Tab-separated table of C-alpha atoms in Angstrom:
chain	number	residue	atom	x	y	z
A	1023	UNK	CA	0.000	0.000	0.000
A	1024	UNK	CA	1.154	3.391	-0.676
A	1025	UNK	CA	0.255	6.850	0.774
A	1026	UNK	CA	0.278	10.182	-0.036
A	1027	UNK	CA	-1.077	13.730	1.731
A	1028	UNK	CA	-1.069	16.272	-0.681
A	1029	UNK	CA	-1.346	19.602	1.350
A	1030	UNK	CA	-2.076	22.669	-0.089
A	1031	UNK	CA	-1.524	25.495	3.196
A	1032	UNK	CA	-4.174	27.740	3.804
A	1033	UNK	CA	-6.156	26.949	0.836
A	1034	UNK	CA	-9.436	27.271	2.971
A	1035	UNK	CA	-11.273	30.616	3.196
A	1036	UNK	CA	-14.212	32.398	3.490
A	1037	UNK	CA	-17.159	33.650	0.766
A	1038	UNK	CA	-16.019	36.593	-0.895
A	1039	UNK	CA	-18.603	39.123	-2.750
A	1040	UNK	CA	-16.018	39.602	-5.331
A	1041	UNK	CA	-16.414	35.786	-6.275
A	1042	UNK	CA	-20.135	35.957	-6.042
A	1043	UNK	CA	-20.423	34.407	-3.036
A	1044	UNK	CA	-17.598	31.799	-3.401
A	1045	UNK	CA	-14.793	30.963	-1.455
A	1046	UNK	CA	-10.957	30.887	-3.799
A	1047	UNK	CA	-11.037	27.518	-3.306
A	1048	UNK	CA	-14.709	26.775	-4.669
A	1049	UNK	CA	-13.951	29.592	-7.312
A	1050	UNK	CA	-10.742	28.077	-8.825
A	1051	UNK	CA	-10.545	25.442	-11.101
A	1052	UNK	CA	-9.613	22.323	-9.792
A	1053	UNK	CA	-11.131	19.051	-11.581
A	1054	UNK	CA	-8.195	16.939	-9.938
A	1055	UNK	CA	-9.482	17.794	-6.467
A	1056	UNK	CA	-12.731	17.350	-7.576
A	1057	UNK	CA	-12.727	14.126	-8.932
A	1058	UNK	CA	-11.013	12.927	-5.163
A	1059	UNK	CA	-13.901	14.606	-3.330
A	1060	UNK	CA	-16.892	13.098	-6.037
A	1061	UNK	CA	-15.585	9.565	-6.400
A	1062	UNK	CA	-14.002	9.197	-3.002
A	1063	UNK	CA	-15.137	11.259	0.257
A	1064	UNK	CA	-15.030	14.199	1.179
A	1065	UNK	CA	-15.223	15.721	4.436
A	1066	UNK	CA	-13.717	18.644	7.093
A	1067	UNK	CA	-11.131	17.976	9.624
A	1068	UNK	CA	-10.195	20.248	12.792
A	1069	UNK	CA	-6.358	20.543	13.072
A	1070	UNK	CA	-6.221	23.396	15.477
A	1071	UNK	CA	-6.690	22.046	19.296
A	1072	UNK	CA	-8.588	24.122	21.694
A	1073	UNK	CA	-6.123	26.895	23.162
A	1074	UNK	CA	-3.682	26.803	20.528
A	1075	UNK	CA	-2.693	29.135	17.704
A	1076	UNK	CA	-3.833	28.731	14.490
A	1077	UNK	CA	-0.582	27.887	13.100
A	1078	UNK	CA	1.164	25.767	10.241
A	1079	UNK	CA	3.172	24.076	13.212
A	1080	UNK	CA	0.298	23.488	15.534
A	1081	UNK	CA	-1.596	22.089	11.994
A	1082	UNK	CA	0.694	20.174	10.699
A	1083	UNK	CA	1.919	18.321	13.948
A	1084	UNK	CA	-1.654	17.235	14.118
A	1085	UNK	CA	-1.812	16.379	10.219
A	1086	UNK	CA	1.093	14.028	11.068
A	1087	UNK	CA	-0.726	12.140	14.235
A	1088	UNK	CA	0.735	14.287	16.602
A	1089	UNK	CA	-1.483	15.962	19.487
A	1090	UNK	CA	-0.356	19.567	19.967
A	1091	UNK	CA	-1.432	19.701	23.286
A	1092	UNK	CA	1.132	17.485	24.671
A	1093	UNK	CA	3.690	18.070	22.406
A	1094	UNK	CA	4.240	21.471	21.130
A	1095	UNK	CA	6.835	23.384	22.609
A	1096	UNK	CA	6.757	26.335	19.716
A	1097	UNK	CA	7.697	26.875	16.016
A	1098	UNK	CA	11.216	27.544	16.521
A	1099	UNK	CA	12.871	24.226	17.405
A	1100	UNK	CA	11.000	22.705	14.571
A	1101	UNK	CA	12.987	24.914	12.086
A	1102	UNK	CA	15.883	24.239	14.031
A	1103	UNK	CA	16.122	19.989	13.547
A	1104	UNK	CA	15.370	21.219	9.384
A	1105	UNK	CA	18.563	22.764	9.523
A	1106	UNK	CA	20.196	20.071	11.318
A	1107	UNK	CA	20.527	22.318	14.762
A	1108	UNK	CA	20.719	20.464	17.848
A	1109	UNK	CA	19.518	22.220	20.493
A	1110	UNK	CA	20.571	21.784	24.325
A	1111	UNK	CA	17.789	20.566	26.788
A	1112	UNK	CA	18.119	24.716	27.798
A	1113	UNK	CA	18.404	26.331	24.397
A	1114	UNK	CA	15.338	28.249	23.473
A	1115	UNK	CA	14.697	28.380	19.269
A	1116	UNK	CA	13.415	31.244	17.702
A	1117	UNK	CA	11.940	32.015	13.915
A	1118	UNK	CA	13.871	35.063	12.743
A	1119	UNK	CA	11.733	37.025	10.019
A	1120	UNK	CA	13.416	39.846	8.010
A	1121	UNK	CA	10.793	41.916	8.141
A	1122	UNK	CA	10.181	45.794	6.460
A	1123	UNK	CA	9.100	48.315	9.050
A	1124	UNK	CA	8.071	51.936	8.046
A	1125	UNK	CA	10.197	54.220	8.962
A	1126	UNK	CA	8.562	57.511	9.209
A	1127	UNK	CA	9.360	59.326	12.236
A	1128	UNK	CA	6.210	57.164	14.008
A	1129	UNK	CA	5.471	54.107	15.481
A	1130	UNK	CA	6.841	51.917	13.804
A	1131	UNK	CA	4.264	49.650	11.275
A	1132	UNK	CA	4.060	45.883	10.406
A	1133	UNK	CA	4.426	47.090	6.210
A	1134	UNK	CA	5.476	43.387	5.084
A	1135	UNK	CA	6.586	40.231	7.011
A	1136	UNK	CA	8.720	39.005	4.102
A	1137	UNK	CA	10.759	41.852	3.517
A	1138	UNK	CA	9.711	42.097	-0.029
A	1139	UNK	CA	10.282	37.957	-0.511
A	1140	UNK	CA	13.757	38.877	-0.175
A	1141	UNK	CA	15.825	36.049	-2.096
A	1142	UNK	CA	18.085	33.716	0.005
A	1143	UNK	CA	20.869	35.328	-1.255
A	1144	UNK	CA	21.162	38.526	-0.092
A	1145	UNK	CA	18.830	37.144	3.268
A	1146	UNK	CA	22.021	35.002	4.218
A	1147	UNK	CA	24.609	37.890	3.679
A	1148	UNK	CA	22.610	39.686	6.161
A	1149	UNK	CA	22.118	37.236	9.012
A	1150	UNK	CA	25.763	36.182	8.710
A	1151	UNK	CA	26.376	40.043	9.279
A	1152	UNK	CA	23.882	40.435	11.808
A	1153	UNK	CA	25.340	37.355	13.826
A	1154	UNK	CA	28.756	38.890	13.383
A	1155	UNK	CA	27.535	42.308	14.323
A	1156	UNK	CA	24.508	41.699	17.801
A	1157	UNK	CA	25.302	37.557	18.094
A	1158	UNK	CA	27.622	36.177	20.437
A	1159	UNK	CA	28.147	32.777	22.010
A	1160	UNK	CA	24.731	33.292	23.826
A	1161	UNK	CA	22.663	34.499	20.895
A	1162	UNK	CA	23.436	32.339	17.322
A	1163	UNK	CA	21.829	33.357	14.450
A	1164	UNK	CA	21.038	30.787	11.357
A	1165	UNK	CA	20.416	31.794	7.759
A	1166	UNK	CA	17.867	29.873	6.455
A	1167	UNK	CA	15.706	30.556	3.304
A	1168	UNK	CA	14.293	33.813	2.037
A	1169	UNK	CA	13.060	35.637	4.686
A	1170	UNK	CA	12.760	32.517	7.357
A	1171	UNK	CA	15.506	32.483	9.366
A	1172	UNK	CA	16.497	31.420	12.921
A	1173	UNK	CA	18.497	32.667	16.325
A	1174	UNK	CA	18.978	30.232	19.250
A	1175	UNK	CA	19.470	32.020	22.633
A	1176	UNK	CA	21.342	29.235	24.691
A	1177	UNK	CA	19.606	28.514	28.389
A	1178	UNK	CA	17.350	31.297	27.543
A	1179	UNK	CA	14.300	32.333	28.918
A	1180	UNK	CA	10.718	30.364	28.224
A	1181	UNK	CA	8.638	32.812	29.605
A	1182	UNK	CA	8.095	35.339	26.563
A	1183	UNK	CA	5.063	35.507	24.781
A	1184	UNK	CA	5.593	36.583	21.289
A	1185	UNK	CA	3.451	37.647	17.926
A	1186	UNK	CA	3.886	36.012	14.742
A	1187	UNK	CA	4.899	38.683	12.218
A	1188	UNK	CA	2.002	38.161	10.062
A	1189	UNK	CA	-0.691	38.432	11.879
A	1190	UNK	CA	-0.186	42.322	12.674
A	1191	UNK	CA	0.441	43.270	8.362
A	1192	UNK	CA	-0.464	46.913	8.653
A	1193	UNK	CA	-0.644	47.393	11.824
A	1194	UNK	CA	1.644	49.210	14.790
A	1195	UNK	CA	4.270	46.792	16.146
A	1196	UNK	CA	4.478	48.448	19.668
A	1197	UNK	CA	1.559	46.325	20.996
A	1198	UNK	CA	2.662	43.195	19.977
A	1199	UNK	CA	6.335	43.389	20.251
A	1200	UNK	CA	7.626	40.146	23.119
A	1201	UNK	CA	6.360	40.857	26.264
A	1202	UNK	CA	7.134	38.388	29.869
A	1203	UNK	CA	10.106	37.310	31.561
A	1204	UNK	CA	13.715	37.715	29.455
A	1205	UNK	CA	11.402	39.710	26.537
A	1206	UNK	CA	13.811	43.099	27.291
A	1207	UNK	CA	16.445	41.425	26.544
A	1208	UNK	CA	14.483	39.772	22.660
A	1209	UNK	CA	12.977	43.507	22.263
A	1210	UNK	CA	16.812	44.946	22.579
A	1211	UNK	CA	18.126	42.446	19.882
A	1212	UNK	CA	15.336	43.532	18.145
A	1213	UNK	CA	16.166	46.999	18.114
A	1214	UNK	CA	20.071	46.669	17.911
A	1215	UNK	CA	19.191	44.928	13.966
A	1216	UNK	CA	17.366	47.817	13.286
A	1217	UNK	CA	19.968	49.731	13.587
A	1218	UNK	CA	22.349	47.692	11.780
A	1219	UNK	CA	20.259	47.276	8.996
A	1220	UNK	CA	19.545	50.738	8.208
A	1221	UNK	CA	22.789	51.157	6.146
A	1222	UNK	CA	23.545	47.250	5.046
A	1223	UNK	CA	25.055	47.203	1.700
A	1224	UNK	CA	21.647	44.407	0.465
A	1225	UNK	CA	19.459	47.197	1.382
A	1226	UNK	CA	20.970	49.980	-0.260
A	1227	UNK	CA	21.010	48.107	-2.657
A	1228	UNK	CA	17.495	46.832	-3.024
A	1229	UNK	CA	16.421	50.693	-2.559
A	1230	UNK	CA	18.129	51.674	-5.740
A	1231	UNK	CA	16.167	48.459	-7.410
A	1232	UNK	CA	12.727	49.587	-5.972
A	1233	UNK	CA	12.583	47.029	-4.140
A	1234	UNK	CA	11.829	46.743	-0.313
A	1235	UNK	CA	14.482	46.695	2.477
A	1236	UNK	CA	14.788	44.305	5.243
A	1237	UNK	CA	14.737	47.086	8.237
A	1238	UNK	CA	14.569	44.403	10.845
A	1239	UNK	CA	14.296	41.644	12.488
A	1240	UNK	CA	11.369	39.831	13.983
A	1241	UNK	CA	11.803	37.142	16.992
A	1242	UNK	CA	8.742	34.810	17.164
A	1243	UNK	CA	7.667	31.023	17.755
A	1244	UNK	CA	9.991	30.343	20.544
A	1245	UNK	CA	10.522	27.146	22.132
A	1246	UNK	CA	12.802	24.042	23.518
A	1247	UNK	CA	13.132	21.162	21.928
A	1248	UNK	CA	10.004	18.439	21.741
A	1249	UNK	CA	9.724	15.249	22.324
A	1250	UNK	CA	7.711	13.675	19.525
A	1251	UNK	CA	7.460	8.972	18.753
A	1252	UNK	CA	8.723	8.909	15.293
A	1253	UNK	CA	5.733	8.015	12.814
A	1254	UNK	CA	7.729	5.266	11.397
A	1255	UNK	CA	8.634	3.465	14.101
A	1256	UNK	CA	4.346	3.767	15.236
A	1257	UNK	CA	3.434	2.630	11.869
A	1258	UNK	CA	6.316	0.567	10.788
A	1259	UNK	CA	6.751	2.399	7.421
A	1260	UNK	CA	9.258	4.808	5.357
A	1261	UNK	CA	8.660	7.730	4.586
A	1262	UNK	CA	9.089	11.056	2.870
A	1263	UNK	CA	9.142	14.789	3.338
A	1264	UNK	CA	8.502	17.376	0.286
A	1265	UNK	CA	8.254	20.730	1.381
A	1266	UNK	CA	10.256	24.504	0.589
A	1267	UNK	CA	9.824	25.682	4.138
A	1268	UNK	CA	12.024	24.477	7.062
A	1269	UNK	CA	8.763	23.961	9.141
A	1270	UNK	CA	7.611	21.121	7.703
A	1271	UNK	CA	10.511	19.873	7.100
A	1272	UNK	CA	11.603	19.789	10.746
A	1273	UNK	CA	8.304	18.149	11.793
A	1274	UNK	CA	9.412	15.582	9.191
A	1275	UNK	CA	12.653	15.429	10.564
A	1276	UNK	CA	11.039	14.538	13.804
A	1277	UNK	CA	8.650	12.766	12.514
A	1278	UNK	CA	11.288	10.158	11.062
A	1279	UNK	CA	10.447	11.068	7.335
A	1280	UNK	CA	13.490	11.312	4.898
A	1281	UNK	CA	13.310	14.744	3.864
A	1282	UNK	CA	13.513	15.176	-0.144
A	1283	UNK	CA	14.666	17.896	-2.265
A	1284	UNK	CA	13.236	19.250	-5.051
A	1285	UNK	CA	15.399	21.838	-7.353
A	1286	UNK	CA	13.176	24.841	-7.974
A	1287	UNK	CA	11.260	24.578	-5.099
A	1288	UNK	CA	10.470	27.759	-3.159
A	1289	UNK	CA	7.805	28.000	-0.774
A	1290	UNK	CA	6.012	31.015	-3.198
A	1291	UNK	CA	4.241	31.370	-6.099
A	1292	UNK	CA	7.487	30.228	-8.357
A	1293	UNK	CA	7.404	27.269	-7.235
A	1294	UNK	CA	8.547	23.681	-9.099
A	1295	UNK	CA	5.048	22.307	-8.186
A	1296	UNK	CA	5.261	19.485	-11.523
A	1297	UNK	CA	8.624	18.836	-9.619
A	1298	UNK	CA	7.181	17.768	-6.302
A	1299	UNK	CA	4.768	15.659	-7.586
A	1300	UNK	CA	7.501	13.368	-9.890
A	1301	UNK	CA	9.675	13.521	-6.938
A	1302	UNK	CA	6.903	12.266	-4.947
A	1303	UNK	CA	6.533	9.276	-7.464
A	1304	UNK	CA	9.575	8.411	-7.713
A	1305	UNK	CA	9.742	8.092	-4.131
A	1306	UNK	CA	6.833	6.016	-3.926
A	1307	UNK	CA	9.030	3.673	-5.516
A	1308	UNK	CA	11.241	2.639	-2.453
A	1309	UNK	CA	8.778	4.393	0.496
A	1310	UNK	CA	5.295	3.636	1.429
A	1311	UNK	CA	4.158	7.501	2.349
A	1312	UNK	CA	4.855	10.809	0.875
A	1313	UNK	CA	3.924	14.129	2.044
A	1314	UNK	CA	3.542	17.295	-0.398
A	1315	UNK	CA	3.411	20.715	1.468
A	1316	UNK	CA	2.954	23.762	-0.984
A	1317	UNK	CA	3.171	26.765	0.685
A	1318	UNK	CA	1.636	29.285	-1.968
A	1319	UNK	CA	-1.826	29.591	-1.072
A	1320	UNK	CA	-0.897	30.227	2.378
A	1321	UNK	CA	1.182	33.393	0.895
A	1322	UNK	CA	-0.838	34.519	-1.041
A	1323	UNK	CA	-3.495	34.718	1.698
A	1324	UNK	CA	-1.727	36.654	4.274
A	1325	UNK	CA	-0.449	39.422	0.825
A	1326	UNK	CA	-4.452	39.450	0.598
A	1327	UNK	CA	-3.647	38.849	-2.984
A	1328	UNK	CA	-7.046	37.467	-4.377
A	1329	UNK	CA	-6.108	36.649	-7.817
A	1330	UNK	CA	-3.058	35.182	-6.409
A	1331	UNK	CA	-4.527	32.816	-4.035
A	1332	UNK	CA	-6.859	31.342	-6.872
A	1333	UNK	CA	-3.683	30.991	-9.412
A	1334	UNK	CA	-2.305	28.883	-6.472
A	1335	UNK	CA	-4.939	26.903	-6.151
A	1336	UNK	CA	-5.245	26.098	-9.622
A	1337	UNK	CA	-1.606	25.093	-9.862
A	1338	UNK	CA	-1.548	22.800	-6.980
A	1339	UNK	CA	-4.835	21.526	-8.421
A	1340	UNK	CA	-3.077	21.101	-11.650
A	1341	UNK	CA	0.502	20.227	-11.591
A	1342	UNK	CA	0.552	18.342	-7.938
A	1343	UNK	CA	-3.024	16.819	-7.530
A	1344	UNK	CA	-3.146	16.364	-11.015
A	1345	UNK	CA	0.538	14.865	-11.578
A	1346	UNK	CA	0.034	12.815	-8.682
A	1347	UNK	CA	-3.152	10.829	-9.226
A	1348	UNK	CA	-2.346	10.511	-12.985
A	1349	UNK	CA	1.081	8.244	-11.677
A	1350	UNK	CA	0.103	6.573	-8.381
A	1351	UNK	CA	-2.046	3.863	-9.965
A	1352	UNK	CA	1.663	2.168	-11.196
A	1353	UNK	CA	1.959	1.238	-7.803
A	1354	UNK	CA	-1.370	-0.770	-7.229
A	1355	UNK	CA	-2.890	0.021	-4.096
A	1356	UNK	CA	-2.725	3.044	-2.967
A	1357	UNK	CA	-4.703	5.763	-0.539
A	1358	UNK	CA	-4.417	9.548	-1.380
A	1359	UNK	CA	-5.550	12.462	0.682
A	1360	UNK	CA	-5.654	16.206	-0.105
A	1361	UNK	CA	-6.427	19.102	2.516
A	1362	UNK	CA	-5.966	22.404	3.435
A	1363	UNK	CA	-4.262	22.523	6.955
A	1364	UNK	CA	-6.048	25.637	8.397
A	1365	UNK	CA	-8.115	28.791	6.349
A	1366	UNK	CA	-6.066	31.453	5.665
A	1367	UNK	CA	-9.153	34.781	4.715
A	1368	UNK	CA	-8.194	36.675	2.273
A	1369	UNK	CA	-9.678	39.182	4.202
A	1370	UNK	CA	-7.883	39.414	7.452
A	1371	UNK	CA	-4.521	37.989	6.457
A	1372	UNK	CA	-4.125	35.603	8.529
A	1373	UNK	CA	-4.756	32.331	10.063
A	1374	UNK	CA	-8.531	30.858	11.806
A	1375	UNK	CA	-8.812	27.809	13.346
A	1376	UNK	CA	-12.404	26.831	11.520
A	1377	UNK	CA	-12.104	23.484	9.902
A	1378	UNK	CA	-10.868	22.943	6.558
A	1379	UNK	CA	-11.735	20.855	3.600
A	1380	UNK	CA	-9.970	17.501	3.233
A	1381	UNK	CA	-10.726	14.395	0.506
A	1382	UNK	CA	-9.906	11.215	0.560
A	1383	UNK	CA	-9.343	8.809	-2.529
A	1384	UNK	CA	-8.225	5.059	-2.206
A	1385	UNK	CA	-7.741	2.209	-4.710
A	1386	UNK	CA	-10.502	-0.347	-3.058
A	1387	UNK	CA	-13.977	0.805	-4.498
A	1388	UNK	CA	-15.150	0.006	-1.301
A	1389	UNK	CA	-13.370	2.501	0.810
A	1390	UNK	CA	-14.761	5.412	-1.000
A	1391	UNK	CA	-18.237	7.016	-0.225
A	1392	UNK	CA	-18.250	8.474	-3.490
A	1393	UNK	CA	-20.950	10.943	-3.161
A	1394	UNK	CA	-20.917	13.202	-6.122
A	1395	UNK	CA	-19.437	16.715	-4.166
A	1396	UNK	CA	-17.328	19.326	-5.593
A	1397	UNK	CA	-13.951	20.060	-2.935
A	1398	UNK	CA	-14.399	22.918	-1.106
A	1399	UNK	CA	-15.670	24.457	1.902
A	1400	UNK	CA	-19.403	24.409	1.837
A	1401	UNK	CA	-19.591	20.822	0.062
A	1402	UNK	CA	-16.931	19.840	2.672
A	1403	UNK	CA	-19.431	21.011	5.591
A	1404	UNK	CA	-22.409	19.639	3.834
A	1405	UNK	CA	-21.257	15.748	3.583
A	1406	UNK	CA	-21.999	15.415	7.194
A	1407	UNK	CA	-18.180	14.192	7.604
A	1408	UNK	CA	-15.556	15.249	10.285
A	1409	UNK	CA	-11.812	14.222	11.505
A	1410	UNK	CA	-11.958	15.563	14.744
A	1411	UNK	CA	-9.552	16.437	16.806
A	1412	UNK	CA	-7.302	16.195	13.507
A	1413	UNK	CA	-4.538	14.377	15.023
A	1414	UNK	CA	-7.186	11.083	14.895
A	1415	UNK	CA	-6.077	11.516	10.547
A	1416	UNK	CA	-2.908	9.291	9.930
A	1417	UNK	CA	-4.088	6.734	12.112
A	1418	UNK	CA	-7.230	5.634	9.988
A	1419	UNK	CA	-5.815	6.659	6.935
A	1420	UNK	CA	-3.133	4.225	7.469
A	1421	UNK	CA	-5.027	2.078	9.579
A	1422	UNK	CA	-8.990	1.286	9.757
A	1423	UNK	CA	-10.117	4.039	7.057
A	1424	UNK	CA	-13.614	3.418	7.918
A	1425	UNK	CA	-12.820	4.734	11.589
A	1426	UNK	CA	-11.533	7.990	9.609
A	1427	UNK	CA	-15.114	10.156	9.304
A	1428	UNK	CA	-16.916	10.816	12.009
A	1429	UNK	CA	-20.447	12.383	11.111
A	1430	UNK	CA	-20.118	16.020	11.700
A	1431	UNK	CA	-22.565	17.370	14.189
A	1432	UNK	CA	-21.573	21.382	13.729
């Protein structure tokens, strides 16, 4: 038997008036996705647990059988085993945005999380020169890739509470900037790249090309290391990680999934999806799961970029869905789900913890409800099915698949 999750992040949404009524999802094209939710079954499944963030961490964990609640310790050390840090029992892991900042004499404002996408290129000259410049033996920072990097503060505090950077877009930092015990001392780093970014070679250099600067840094998702039961030792099965973001990768890492490259993969828009989906398959031929995380919805969503989020849609639809379900048959049976971790509105930018919209297709006849719905939210909500609490998903869908769907009494 082979598997494969095919995750599209923060494909879910709400109705828009622009789209008549429709959510991007239910607006975009997407026959592939459709055929998985008509001839298999479709349903909704809750990957946020009560009291937690709506976050790609806290979704994914619980995508992956893992229940947050016990074992999330924050975003940060995650990241971390991606980039092959190991991390003391006391070191505290934090994601590192660049971030832009206006800078007009004011408070300062939230004006983009990504620092204009900057490329991974001039992102690592900068974090090596920050770390040279405000590290030390106590404070290490990591490049990573694009604007998703990392600083470990060794036997640092746990007691901060901290915003992610895109949740405030457009808004005053001031309120949200790390508050609780050892936070001066985060705020102060904070401040510190400021000021060494104000003349860094990159940005003068990306002023002259109109494009925007990286004015700061952002300190977020802090935590120690977790403890998480490697999936293939629970299951007794290999498998694989496909993703352009260290995130997921790191949950893979922990999750005992070999993590796989894909040249041209970039966690935006640009993205080698037709690449995924072959490495994927070709995967398949020596390991029993795969998992696909595309990123580019997700982006799109917190840019409020409309048009944006539906061209992502349709291209995950298209060359990963699509590429996928065309090849998996070589391998006989097979089981293939597709789901949106979390919504990410359009109109506010940022993650909500409402269900989302998964389907299920599997080889055996018998295992599908096939029902005749379209994928997307409303259909989703309207078969009567639910995973819920999420983390119930790789069990069944390795497992007893006709434990998976619960009927859905919200």
């Amino acid at each position: 038997m082979k598997y494969v999750i095919l995750l599209g992040d923060g494909m879910a949404d709400e109705p828009l008036a622009d789209l008549g009524g429709k959510t991007p999802l239910q607006y975009a094209r997407t026959p592939h996705m459709d055929r998985m939710a008509s001839k298999g079954t479709l349903g909704l499944i809750d990957t946020i647990a009560p009291g937690l963030s709506p976050g790609s961490d806290v979704a994914n964990l619980a995508v992956l059988g893992y229940d947050p609640r016990f074992c999330y310790t924050g975003r940060g050390p995650l990241e971390a085993a991606s980039m092959g840090i190991i991390l003391a029992s006391e070191d505290i892991a934090f994601r590192c945005n660049l971030v832009t900042l206006s800078d007009d004499g004011g408070d300062p404002v939230m004006e983009d999380f990504t620092a204009g996408h900057i490329s991974s290129v001039e992102a690592r000259q900068m974090v090596v020169d920050l770390g040279k410049a405000i590290g030390s033996e106590t404070f290490i920072f990591y490049p990573g890739v694009s604007y998703r990097h990392l600083l470990v503060w060794k036997g640092g505090e746990i007691g901060i509470a901290a915003t992610p950077p895109h949740d405030i877009t457009g808004k005053i930092t001031r309120p949200y900037l790390p508050q609780g015990e050892g936070a001066d001392t985060i705020r102060r780093l904070m401040q510190l790249s400021r000021d060494f970014l104000a003349n860094h070679p990159v940005n003068r250099d990306r002023r002259d090309r109109g494009l925007k600067p990286a004015t700061s840094i952002w300190l977020w998702g802090q935590g120690r290391a977790p403890r998480l039961q490697k999936i293939t030792e629970r299951f007794q099965i290999r498998g694989g990680m496909i993703s352009a973001v260290d995130l997921l990768n790191g949950i893979g890492v922990y999750a005992g999934l070999e993590v796989l490259s894909v040249n041209g993969a970039t966690g935006y828009t640009d993205t080698n999806y037709v690449g995924k989906a072959e490495k994927a398959l070709s995967a398949l031929r020596e390991l029993d799961l795969v998992f696909i995380h595309v990123e580019a919805p997700d982006e799109m969503g917190h840019e409020g970029n409309l048009q944006g989020k539906i061209k992502a849609i349709e291209d995950f639809d298209e060359k990963v869905v699509g590429t996928v379900l065309r090849g998996i048959p070589q391998f006989g049976d097979f089981r293939v789900a597709v789901l949106s971790d979390h919504p990410t509105p359009i109109r506010l930018r940022t993650h909500t913890a409402d269900p989302s919209p998964i389907a299920t297709l599997f080889s055996l006849d018998s295992e599908n409800q096939a029902r005749g719905f379209a994928f997307g939210e409303s259909e989703a909500k309207r078969s009567g099915n639910m995973i819920s609490p999420g983390h119930r998903f790789l069990e069944n869908f390795i497992g007893d698949v006709r434990r998976l769907f619960e009927q859905n009494s919200r």
